[in-house]
mmCIF file of C-alpha atoms in Angstrom:
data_model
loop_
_atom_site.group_PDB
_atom_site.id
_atom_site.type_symbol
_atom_site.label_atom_id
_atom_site.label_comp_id
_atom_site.label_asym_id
_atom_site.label_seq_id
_atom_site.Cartn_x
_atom_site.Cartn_y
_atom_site.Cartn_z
ATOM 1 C CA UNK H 29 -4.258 -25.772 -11.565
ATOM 2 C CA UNK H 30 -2.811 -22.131 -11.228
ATOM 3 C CA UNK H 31 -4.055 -21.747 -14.646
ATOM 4 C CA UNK H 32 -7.848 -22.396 -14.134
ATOM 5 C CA UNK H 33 -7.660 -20.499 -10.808
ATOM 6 C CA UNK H 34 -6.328 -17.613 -12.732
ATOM 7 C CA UNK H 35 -9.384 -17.615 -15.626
ATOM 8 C CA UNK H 36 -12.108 -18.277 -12.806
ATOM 9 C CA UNK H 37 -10.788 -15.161 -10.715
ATOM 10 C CA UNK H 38 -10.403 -12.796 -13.738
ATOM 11 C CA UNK H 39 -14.099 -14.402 -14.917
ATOM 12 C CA UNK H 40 -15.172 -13.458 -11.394
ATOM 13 C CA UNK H 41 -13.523 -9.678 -11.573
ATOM 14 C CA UNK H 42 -15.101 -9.021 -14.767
ATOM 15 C CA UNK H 43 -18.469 -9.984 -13.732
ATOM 16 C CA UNK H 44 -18.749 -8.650 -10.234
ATOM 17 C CA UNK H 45 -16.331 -6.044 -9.484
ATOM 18 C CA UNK H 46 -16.484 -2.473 -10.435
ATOM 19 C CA UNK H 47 -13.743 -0.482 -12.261
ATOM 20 C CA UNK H 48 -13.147 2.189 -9.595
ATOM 21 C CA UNK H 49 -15.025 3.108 -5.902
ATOM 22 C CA UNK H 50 -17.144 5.114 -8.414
ATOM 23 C CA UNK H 51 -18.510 2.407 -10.466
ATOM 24 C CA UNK H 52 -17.900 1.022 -13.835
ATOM 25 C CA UNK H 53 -16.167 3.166 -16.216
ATOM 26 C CA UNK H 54 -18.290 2.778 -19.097
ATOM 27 C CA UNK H 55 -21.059 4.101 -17.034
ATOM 28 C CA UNK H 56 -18.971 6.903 -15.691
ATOM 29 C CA UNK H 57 -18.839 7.732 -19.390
ATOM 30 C CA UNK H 58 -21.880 7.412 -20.537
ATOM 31 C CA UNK H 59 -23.354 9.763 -17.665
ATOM 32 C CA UNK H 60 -20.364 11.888 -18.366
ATOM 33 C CA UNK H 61 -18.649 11.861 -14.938
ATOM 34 C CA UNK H 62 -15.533 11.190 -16.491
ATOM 35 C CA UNK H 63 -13.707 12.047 -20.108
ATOM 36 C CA UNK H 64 -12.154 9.986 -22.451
ATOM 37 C CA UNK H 65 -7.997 10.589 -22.227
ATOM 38 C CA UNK H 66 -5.856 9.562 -25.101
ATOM 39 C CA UNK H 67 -3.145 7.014 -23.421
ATOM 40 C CA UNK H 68 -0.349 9.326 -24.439
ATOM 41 C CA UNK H 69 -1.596 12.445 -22.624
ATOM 42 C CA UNK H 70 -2.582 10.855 -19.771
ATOM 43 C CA UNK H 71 1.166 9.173 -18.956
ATOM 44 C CA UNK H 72 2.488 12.996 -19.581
ATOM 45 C CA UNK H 73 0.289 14.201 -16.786
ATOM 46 C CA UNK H 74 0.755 11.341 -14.544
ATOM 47 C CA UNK H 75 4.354 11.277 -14.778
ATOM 48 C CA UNK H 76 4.946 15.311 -14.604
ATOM 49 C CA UNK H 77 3.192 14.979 -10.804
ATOM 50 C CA UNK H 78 6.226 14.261 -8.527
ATOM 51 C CA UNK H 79 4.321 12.717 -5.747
ATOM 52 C CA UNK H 80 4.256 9.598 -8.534
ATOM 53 C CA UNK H 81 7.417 9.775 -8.330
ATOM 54 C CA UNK H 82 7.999 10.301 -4.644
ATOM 55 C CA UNK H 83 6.030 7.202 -4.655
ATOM 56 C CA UNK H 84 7.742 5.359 -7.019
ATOM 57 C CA UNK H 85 11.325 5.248 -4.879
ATOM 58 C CA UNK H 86 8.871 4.446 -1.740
ATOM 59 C CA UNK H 87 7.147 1.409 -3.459
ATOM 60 C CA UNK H 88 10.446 0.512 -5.096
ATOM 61 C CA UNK H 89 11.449 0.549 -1.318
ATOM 62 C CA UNK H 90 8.496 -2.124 -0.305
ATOM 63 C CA UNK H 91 7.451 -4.156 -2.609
ATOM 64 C CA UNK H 92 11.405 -4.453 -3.690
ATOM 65 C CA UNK H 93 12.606 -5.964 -0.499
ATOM 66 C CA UNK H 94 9.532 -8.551 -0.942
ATOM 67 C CA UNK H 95 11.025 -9.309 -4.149
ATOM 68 C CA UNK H 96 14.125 -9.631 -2.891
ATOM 69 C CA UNK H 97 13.189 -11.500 0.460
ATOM 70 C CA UNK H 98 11.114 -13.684 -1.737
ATOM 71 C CA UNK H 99 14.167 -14.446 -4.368
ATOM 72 C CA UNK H 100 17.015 -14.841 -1.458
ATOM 73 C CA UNK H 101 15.528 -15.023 1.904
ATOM 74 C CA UNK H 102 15.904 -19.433 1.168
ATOM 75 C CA UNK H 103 19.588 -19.409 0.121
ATOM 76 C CA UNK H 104 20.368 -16.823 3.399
ATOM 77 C CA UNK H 105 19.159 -19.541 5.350
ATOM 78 C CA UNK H 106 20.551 -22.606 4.254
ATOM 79 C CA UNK H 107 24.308 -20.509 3.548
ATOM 80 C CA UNK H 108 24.269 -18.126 6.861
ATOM 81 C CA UNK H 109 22.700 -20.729 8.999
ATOM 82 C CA UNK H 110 23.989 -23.717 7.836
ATOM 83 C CA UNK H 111 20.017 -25.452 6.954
ATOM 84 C CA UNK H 112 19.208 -28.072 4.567
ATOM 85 C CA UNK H 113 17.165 -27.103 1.227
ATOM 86 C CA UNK H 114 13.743 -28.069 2.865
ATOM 87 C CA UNK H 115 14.396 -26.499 5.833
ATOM 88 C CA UNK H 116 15.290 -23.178 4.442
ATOM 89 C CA UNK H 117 12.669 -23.199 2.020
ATOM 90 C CA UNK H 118 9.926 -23.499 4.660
ATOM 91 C CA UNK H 119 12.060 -20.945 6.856
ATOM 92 C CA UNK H 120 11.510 -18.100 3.854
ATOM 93 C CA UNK H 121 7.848 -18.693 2.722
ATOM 94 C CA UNK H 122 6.925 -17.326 6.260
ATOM 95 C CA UNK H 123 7.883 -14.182 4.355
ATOM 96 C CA UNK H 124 4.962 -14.819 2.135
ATOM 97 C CA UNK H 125 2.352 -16.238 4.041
ATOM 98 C CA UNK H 126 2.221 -12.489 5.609
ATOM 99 C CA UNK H 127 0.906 -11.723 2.865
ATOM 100 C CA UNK H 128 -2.347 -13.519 3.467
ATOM 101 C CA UNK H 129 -3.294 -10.310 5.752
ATOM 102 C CA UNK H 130 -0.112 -7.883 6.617
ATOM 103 C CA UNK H 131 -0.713 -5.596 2.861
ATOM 104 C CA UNK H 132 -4.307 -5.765 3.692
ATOM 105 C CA UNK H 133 -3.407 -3.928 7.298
ATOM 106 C CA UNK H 134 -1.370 -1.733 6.351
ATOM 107 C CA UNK H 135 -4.099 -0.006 3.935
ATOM 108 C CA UNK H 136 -6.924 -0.879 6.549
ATOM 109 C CA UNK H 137 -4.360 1.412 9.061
ATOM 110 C CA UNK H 138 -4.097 3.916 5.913
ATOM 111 C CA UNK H 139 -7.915 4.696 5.996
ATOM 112 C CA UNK H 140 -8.460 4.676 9.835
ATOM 113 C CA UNK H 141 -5.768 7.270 10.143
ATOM 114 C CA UNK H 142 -7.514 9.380 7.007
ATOM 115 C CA UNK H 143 -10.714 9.519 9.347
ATOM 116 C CA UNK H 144 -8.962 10.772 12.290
ATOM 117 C CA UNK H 145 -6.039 12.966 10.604
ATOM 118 C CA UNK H 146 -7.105 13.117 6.826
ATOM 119 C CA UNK H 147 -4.383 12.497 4.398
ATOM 120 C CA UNK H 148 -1.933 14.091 6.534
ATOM 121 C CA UNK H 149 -3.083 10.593 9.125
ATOM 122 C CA UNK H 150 -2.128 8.736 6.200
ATOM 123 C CA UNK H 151 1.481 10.189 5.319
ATOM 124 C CA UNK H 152 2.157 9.756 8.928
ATOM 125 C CA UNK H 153 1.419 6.133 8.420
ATOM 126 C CA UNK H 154 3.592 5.800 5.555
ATOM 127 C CA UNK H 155 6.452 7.452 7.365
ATOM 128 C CA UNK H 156 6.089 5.087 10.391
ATOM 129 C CA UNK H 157 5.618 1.963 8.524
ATOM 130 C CA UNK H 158 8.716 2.989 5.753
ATOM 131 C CA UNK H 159 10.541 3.753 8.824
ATOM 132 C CA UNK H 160 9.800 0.527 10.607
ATOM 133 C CA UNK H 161 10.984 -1.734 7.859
ATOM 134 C CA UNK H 162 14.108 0.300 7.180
ATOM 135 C CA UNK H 163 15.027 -0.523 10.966
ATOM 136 C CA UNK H 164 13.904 -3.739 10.758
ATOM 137 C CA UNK H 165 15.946 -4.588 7.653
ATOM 138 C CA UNK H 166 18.698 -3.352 9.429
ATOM 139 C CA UNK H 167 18.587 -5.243 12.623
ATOM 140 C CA UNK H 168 18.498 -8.264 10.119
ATOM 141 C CA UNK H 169 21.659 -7.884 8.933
ATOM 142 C CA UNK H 170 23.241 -7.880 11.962
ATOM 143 C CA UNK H 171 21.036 -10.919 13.110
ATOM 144 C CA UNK H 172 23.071 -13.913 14.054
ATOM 145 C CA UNK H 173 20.999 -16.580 15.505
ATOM 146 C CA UNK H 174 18.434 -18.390 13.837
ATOM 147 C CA UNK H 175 15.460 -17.767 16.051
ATOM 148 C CA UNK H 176 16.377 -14.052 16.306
ATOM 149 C CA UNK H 177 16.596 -13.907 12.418
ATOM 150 C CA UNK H 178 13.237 -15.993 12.424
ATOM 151 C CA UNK H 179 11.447 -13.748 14.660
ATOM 152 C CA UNK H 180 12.885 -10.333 12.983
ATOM 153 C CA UNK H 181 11.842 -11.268 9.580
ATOM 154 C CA UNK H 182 8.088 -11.942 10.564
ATOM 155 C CA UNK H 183 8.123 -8.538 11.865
ATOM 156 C CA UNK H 184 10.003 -7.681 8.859
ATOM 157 C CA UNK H 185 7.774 -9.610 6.480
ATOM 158 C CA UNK H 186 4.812 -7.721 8.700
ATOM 159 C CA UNK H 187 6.077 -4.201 8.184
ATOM 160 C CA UNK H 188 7.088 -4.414 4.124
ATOM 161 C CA UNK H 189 4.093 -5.961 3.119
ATOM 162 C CA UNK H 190 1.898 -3.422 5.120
ATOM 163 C CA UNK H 191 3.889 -0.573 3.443
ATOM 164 C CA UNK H 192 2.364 -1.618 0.274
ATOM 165 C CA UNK H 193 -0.695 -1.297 1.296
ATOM 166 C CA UNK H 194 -0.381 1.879 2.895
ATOM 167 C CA UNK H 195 1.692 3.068 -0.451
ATOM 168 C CA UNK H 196 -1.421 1.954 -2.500
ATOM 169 C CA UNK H 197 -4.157 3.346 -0.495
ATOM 170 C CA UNK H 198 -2.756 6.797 -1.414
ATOM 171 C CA UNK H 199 -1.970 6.376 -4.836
ATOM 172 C CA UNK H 200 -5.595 6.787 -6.004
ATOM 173 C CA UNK H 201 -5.413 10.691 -4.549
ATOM 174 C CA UNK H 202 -2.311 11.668 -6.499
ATOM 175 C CA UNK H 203 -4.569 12.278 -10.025
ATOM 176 C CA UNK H 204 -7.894 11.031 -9.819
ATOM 177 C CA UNK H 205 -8.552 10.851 -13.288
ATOM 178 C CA UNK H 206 -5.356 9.203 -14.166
ATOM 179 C CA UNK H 207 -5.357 6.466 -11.396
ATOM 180 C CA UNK H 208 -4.496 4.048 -13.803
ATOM 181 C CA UNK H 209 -1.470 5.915 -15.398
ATOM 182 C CA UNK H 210 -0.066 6.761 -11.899
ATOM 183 C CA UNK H 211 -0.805 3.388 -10.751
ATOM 184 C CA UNK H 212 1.201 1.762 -13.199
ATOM 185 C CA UNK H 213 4.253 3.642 -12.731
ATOM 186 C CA UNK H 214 4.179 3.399 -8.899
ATOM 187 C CA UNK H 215 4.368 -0.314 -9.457
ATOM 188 C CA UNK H 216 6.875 -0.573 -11.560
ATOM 189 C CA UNK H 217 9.285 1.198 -9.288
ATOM 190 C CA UNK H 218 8.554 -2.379 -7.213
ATOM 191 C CA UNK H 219 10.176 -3.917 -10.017
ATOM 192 C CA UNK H 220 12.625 -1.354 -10.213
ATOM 193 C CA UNK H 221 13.348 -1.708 -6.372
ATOM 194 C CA UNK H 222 13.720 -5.483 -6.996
ATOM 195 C CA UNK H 223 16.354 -5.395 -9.175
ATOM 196 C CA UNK H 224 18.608 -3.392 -7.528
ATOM 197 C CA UNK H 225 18.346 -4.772 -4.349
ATOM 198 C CA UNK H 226 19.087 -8.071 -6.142
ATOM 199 C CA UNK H 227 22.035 -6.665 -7.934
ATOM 200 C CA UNK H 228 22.818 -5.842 -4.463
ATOM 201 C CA UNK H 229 22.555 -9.062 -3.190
ATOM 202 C CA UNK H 230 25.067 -10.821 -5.734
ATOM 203 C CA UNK H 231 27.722 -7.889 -5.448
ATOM 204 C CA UNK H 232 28.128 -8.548 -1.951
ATOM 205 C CA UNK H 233 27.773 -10.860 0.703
ATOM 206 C CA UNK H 234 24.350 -10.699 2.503
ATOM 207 C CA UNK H 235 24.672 -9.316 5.193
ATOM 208 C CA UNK H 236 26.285 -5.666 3.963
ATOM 209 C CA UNK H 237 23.575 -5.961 1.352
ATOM 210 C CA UNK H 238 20.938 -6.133 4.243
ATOM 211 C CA UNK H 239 22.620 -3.232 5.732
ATOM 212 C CA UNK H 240 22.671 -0.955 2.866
ATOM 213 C CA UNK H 241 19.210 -1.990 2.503
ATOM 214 C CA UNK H 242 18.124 -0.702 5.176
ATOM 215 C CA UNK H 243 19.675 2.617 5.120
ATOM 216 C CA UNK H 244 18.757 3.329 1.624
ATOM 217 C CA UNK H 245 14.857 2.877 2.851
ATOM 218 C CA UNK H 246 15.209 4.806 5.650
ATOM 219 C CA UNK H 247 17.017 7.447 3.483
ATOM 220 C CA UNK H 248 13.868 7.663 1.044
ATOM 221 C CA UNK H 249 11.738 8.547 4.391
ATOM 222 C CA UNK H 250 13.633 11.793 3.733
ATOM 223 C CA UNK H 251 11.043 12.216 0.390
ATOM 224 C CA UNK H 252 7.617 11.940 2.428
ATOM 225 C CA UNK H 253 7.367 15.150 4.007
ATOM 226 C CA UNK H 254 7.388 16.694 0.122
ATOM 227 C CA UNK H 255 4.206 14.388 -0.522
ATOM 228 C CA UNK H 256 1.242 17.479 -1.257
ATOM 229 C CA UNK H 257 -1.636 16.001 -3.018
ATOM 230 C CA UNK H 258 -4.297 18.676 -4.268
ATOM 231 C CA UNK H 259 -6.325 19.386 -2.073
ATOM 232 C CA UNK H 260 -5.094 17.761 0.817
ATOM 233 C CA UNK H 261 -2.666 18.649 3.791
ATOM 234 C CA UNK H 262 0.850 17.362 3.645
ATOM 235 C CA UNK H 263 2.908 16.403 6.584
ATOM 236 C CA UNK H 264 3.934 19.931 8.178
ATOM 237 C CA UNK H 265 2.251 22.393 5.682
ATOM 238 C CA UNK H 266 -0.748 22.909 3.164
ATOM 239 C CA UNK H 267 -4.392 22.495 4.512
ATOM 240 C CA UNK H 268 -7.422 20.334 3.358
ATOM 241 C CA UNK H 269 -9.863 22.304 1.219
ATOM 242 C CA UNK H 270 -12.920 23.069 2.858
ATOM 243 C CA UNK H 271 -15.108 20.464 0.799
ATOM 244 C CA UNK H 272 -12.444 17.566 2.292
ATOM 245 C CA UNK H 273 -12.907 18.524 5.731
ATOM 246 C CA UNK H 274 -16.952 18.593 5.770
ATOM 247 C CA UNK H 275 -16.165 15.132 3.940
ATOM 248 C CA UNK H 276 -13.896 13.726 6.663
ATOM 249 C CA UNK H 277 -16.317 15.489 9.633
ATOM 250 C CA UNK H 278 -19.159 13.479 8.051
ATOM 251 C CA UNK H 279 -17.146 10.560 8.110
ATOM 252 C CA UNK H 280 -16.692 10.946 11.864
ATOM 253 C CA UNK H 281 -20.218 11.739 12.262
ATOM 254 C CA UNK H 282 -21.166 8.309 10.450
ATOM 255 C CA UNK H 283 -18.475 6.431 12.312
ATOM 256 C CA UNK H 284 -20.564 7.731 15.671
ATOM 257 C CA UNK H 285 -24.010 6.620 14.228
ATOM 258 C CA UNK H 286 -22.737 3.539 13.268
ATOM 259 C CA UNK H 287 -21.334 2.600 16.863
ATOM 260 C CA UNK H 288 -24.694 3.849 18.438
ATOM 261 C CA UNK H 289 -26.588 0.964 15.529
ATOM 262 C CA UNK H 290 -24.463 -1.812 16.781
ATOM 263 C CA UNK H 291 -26.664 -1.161 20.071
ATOM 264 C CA UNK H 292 -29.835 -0.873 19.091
ATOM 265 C CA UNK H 293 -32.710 -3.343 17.388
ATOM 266 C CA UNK H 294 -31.310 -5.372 14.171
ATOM 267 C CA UNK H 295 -34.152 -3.582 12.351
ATOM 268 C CA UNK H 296 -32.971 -0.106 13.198
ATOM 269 C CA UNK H 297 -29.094 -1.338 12.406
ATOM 270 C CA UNK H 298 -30.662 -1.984 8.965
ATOM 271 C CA UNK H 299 -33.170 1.120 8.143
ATOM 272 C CA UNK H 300 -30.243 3.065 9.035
ATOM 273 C CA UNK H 301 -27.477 1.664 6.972
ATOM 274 C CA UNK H 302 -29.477 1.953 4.116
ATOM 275 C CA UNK H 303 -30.240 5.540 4.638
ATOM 276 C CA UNK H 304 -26.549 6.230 5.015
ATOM 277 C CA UNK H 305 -26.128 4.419 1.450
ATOM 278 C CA UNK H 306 -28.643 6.843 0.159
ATOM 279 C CA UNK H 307 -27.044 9.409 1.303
ATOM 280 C CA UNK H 308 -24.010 8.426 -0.089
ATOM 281 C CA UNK H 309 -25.447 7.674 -3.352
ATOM 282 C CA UNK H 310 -27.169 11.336 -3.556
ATOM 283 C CA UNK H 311 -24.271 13.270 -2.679
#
């Protein structure tokens, strides 16, 4: 069954998504928005920008402790609170039925905060969110009842899943034409992040591995106030370039507009919505 869901999804992404927020590549080609880049030359570029790096440790940092929760999080139970096989396997997928809506939030938070602040909003974010799972990690570990450990790794679950969608939501900015390059080496420092927190795991008992967990992802908050994307304003220095700016402004216009349509005639809601698409499209 998780085979033929699999080949009707990618049947369904081939046929109705498009490649980037731009459109479809080949297009992009063809009207020669974009240039072809031989595969080697593109990972030099992508890996010689060290906000994909910075990145990398911070999604290592994430989507790592999912792994890890995900791998673990049933054996803590049944071992450190003393719960049958069933029990502690129902006890850890709460970890991953966040999933259904926490990554989605956390890059939903991403772009509200790059309307009101820009990319600067959206480092913020990432510090917060990075900062709020490193804590919560941490108050894990020293968790000793079972509804307290319950109840801290929903919020837990909440806060490292949304971190991965804040991380992606800024990865696309790093090099434009290379989001595919950057993208794939941000992920793998997930896998990366996995691994050693595993290794962690198995070296020691869990709760010191919790611990150390923690600190080590609230020590790579130390790396987000070096984020500077081109263009863009970093956390305490750099500026947007005028052309971002008039782009977020606009935004904020549009955002008013749109508030003053939801009160007015459907009709009107409609006319202008599709004037707003046009334009987007000539611009």
């Amino acid at each position: 069954v998780p085979a033929i869901i699999s080949f009707i999804m990618a049947f369904l992404v081939i046929k109705y998504s498009d490649d980037s927020p731009k459109g479809n590549y080949i297009t992009l080609k063809r009207l020669g928005l974009i240039q072809k880049v031989q595969a080697m030359k593109a990972l030099k570029e992508g890996a010689s920008d060290h906000n994909t790096w910075i990145f990398f440790v911070l999604y290592g940092c994430c989507f790592g402790v999912e792994v890890t929760m995900t791998a673990g999080a049933a054996l803590y139970f049944s071992e450190e609170f003393d719960q049958s096989t069933e029990s502690a396997a129902a006890l850890a997928s709460i970890f991953g039925w966040m999933n259904l809506f926490a990554r989605g939030l956390g890059g939903f938070t991403s772009d509200i905060m790059n309307v009101k602040a820009g990319m600067k909003g959206r480092i913020i974010w990432q510090m917060i969110i990075i900062g709020l799972e490193g804590i919560f990690i941490l108050i894990f570990g020293y968790t000793k009842s079972l509804g307290g450990a319950i109840g801290i790794m929903i919020c837990l679950s909440l806060f490292v899943q949304s971190s991965e969608g804040s991380t992606y939501s800024i990865v696309p900015y790093i090099c434009p034409e290379l989001t595919g390059t950057v993208a794939g080496i941000v992920g793998a420092g997930g896998n990366f992040g996995g691994v050693i927190f595993l290794l962690m795991i198995q070296q020691w008992t869990y709760r010191p591995a919790f611990r150390v967990m923690g600190c080590c992802i609230l020590c790579s908050t130390i790396l987000i106030p070096f984020i500077k994307i081109k263009g863009h304003s970093g956390l305490f220095f750099g500026a947007d370039h005028p052309e971002v700016a008039q782009k977020r402004e606009s935004l904020q216009h549009d955002e008013v507009e749109n508030d003053g349509m939801r009160n007015g005639p459907v009709g009107e809601r409609q006319t202008a919505h599709l004037t707003l698409q046009e334009d987007d499209y000539h611009r």
